[in-house]
């Protein structure tokens, strides 16, 4: 009986003793004490780094403004705050002083870097955003033709915030979809070059406030050795995205010689592969792409049911791809001397020994190597209409 009593006492005492060792929630931070950041903007002006945070407002609080540095969205769910500093870390420290709650960056899904800030180099921003514990390494990175803070301050009428609008655009594949981790890897790679989607601000409705509008993608920003060097616009940007294997959601007009009108082809799938070759000491790169698409507009008098005609259209489409690719290669190799298509990474992986011996000569090799462009394109559908629509001869039948 005595032993049983001791065992019962020990069984009751041990859990109490263990509970003394538990830390509990003494250092917790309540969600009501946090300012949740949805997007980050980086600008550079007057030799100062400007850091902007788009902050989630957990309740609809109406319009908030203070000297133009913050304003809520139409639904009252976001606001922006901006601070300056000699470094991005100093700017963040000053930014916290402008917010009454502890800033939490774990939900930041978008980073916008202005092209002006990119001219100062990406290294400082990448180091900080990947070193700071709360930042997401899978946040999407964009550039802006103007100030990044103006993009974050937009009051998107369609989405809950401009951050969500940018994230959805990245998911749709509108331009180059690059995360913070991929940006760091690209800058640190042998190619030391990267391509980022460039965002601008759509004109607002005259009857609405200036900031009630959306961002939109136009062109791509090219970076060499971590510094912004050039903006590529269409049609060159199409070739750049094609070589980067990032071409999506595009309708391309295709023309035939001596034929009035054109065929507009919506691409359903495009894949580009790069294959390096070293033969008898000669370095070369093979570029091959596969594409499938459907005709969504036919402004000619020709019928795509004719297999010979369809083959000619596919041939013209393939030639158009080759032209865009050659223009993009000319931009990178001759004008910029920048390996923005990651050719160096391909050679390093396929020929590690030869790469180690010749990497010091890479830029010379890159600019003069032979490039062979091949492809296979297929028109899978001519749309709901078989014959050309809206031409007079159909009305007389």
Short mmCIF file of N, CA and C in Angstrom, two decimals, residues 175-176 195 220 235-248 250 252 267 269-274 287-291 317-326 328 341 373-375 377:
data_model
loop_
_atom_site.label_atom_id
_atom_site.label_comp_id
_atom_site.label_asym_id
_atom_site.label_seq_id
_atom_site.Cartn_x
_atom_site.Cartn_y
_atom_site.Cartn_z
N UNK A 175 6.19 38.16 -68.45
CA UNK A 175 7.57 38.60 -68.31
C UNK A 175 8.41 37.56 -67.62
N UNK A 176 9.53 37.99 -67.07
CA UNK A 176 10.45 37.08 -66.38
C UNK A 176 10.00 36.88 -64.94
N UNK A 195 17.79 38.98 -65.80
CA UNK A 195 16.71 39.68 -66.49
C UNK A 195 15.53 39.79 -65.53
N UNK A 220 11.75 44.66 -70.25
CA UNK A 220 12.51 43.95 -69.22
C UNK A 220 13.80 44.72 -68.95
N UNK A 235 10.33 44.64 -80.13
CA UNK A 235 10.26 43.18 -80.15
C UNK A 235 11.49 42.49 -79.57
N UNK A 236 12.55 43.24 -79.24
CA UNK A 236 13.76 42.61 -78.73
C UNK A 236 13.50 41.87 -77.43
N UNK A 237 12.65 42.42 -76.59
CA UNK A 237 12.36 41.78 -75.30
C UNK A 237 11.73 40.41 -75.48
N UNK A 238 11.00 40.22 -76.58
CA UNK A 238 10.40 38.90 -76.86
C UNK A 238 11.49 37.87 -77.11
N UNK A 239 12.50 38.25 -77.89
CA UNK A 239 13.63 37.35 -78.12
C UNK A 239 14.42 37.06 -76.86
N UNK A 240 14.57 38.07 -76.00
CA UNK A 240 15.28 37.87 -74.73
C UNK A 240 14.54 36.86 -73.86
N UNK A 241 13.23 37.03 -73.74
CA UNK A 241 12.43 36.10 -72.94
C UNK A 241 12.43 34.70 -73.55
N UNK A 242 12.46 34.62 -74.87
CA UNK A 242 12.51 33.33 -75.54
C UNK A 242 13.80 32.59 -75.18
N UNK A 243 14.93 33.29 -75.21
CA UNK A 243 16.20 32.66 -74.87
C UNK A 243 16.31 32.34 -73.39
N UNK A 244 15.61 33.10 -72.57
CA UNK A 244 15.60 32.83 -71.12
C UNK A 244 14.57 31.77 -70.74
N UNK A 245 13.85 31.25 -71.74
CA UNK A 245 12.81 30.25 -71.51
C UNK A 245 11.71 30.79 -70.60
N UNK A 246 11.37 32.07 -70.80
CA UNK A 246 10.36 32.73 -69.98
C UNK A 246 9.24 33.34 -70.82
N UNK A 247 9.12 32.88 -72.07
CA UNK A 247 8.12 33.46 -72.96
C UNK A 247 6.77 32.79 -72.75
N UNK A 248 5.78 33.56 -72.31
CA UNK A 248 4.43 33.05 -72.07
C UNK A 248 3.41 34.12 -72.43
N UNK A 250 1.62 35.21 -75.06
CA UNK A 250 1.95 36.14 -76.14
C UNK A 250 1.21 35.74 -77.42
N UNK A 252 1.50 36.39 -81.40
CA UNK A 252 2.51 36.86 -82.35
C UNK A 252 1.94 36.93 -83.76
N UNK A 267 0.46 31.59 -78.50
CA UNK A 267 1.32 30.49 -78.12
C UNK A 267 0.80 29.81 -76.86
N UNK A 269 2.36 26.89 -75.69
CA UNK A 269 3.52 26.33 -75.00
C UNK A 269 4.78 26.65 -75.80
N UNK A 270 5.79 27.15 -75.12
CA UNK A 270 7.08 27.44 -75.74
C UNK A 270 8.18 26.97 -74.79
N UNK A 271 9.07 26.16 -75.28
CA UNK A 271 10.20 25.69 -74.48
C UNK A 271 11.49 25.87 -75.27
N UNK A 272 12.49 26.42 -74.60
CA UNK A 272 13.79 26.65 -75.23
C UNK A 272 14.86 25.85 -74.50
N UNK A 273 15.69 25.18 -75.25
CA UNK A 273 16.79 24.41 -74.65
C UNK A 273 18.11 24.90 -75.24
N UNK A 274 19.13 24.98 -74.39
CA UNK A 274 20.47 25.39 -74.79
C UNK A 274 21.42 24.21 -74.62
N UNK A 287 20.81 26.25 -79.96
CA UNK A 287 19.55 26.76 -79.40
C UNK A 287 18.40 26.10 -80.13
N UNK A 288 17.57 25.41 -79.40
CA UNK A 288 16.43 24.72 -80.00
C UNK A 288 15.17 25.07 -79.22
N UNK A 289 14.13 25.43 -79.93
CA UNK A 289 12.88 25.70 -79.24
C UNK A 289 11.73 24.93 -79.89
N UNK A 290 10.79 24.57 -79.02
CA UNK A 290 9.55 23.91 -79.44
C UNK A 290 8.39 24.80 -79.07
N UNK A 291 7.47 24.95 -80.01
CA UNK A 291 6.33 25.83 -79.75
C UNK A 291 5.06 25.24 -80.34
N UNK A 317 6.43 31.31 -89.10
CA UNK A 317 6.46 31.46 -87.64
C UNK A 317 7.83 31.08 -87.09
N UNK A 318 8.39 29.98 -87.59
CA UNK A 318 9.72 29.55 -87.18
C UNK A 318 10.77 30.59 -87.54
N UNK A 319 10.68 31.15 -88.73
CA UNK A 319 11.63 32.19 -89.15
C UNK A 319 11.53 33.43 -88.26
N UNK A 320 10.29 33.74 -87.85
CA UNK A 320 10.10 34.89 -86.96
C UNK A 320 10.79 34.65 -85.62
N UNK A 321 10.69 33.43 -85.12
CA UNK A 321 11.39 33.07 -83.88
C UNK A 321 12.90 33.24 -84.05
N UNK A 322 13.41 32.81 -85.18
CA UNK A 322 14.86 32.90 -85.42
C UNK A 322 15.30 34.36 -85.50
N UNK A 323 14.50 35.21 -86.15
CA UNK A 323 14.84 36.63 -86.23
C UNK A 323 14.90 37.27 -84.85
N UNK A 324 13.90 36.97 -84.01
CA UNK A 324 13.88 37.52 -82.66
C UNK A 324 15.06 37.02 -81.85
N UNK A 325 15.41 35.75 -82.02
CA UNK A 325 16.55 35.17 -81.30
C UNK A 325 17.85 35.84 -81.72
N UNK A 326 18.04 36.03 -83.02
CA UNK A 326 19.27 36.67 -83.51
C UNK A 326 19.39 38.10 -83.01
N UNK A 328 18.13 39.27 -80.21
CA UNK A 328 18.42 39.20 -78.78
C UNK A 328 19.88 38.82 -78.53
N UNK A 341 21.89 35.13 -70.96
CA UNK A 341 21.16 33.89 -71.20
C UNK A 341 21.82 32.69 -70.53
N UNK A 373 20.72 27.93 -84.48
CA UNK A 373 19.33 28.07 -84.02
C UNK A 373 18.44 27.12 -84.81
N UNK A 374 17.74 26.25 -84.11
CA UNK A 374 16.79 25.33 -84.73
C UNK A 374 15.49 25.37 -83.94
N UNK A 375 14.45 24.84 -84.54
CA UNK A 375 13.17 24.84 -83.83
C UNK A 375 12.15 23.94 -84.48
N UNK A 377 7.94 24.12 -84.65
CA UNK A 377 6.71 24.81 -84.28
C UNK A 377 5.52 24.12 -84.95
#
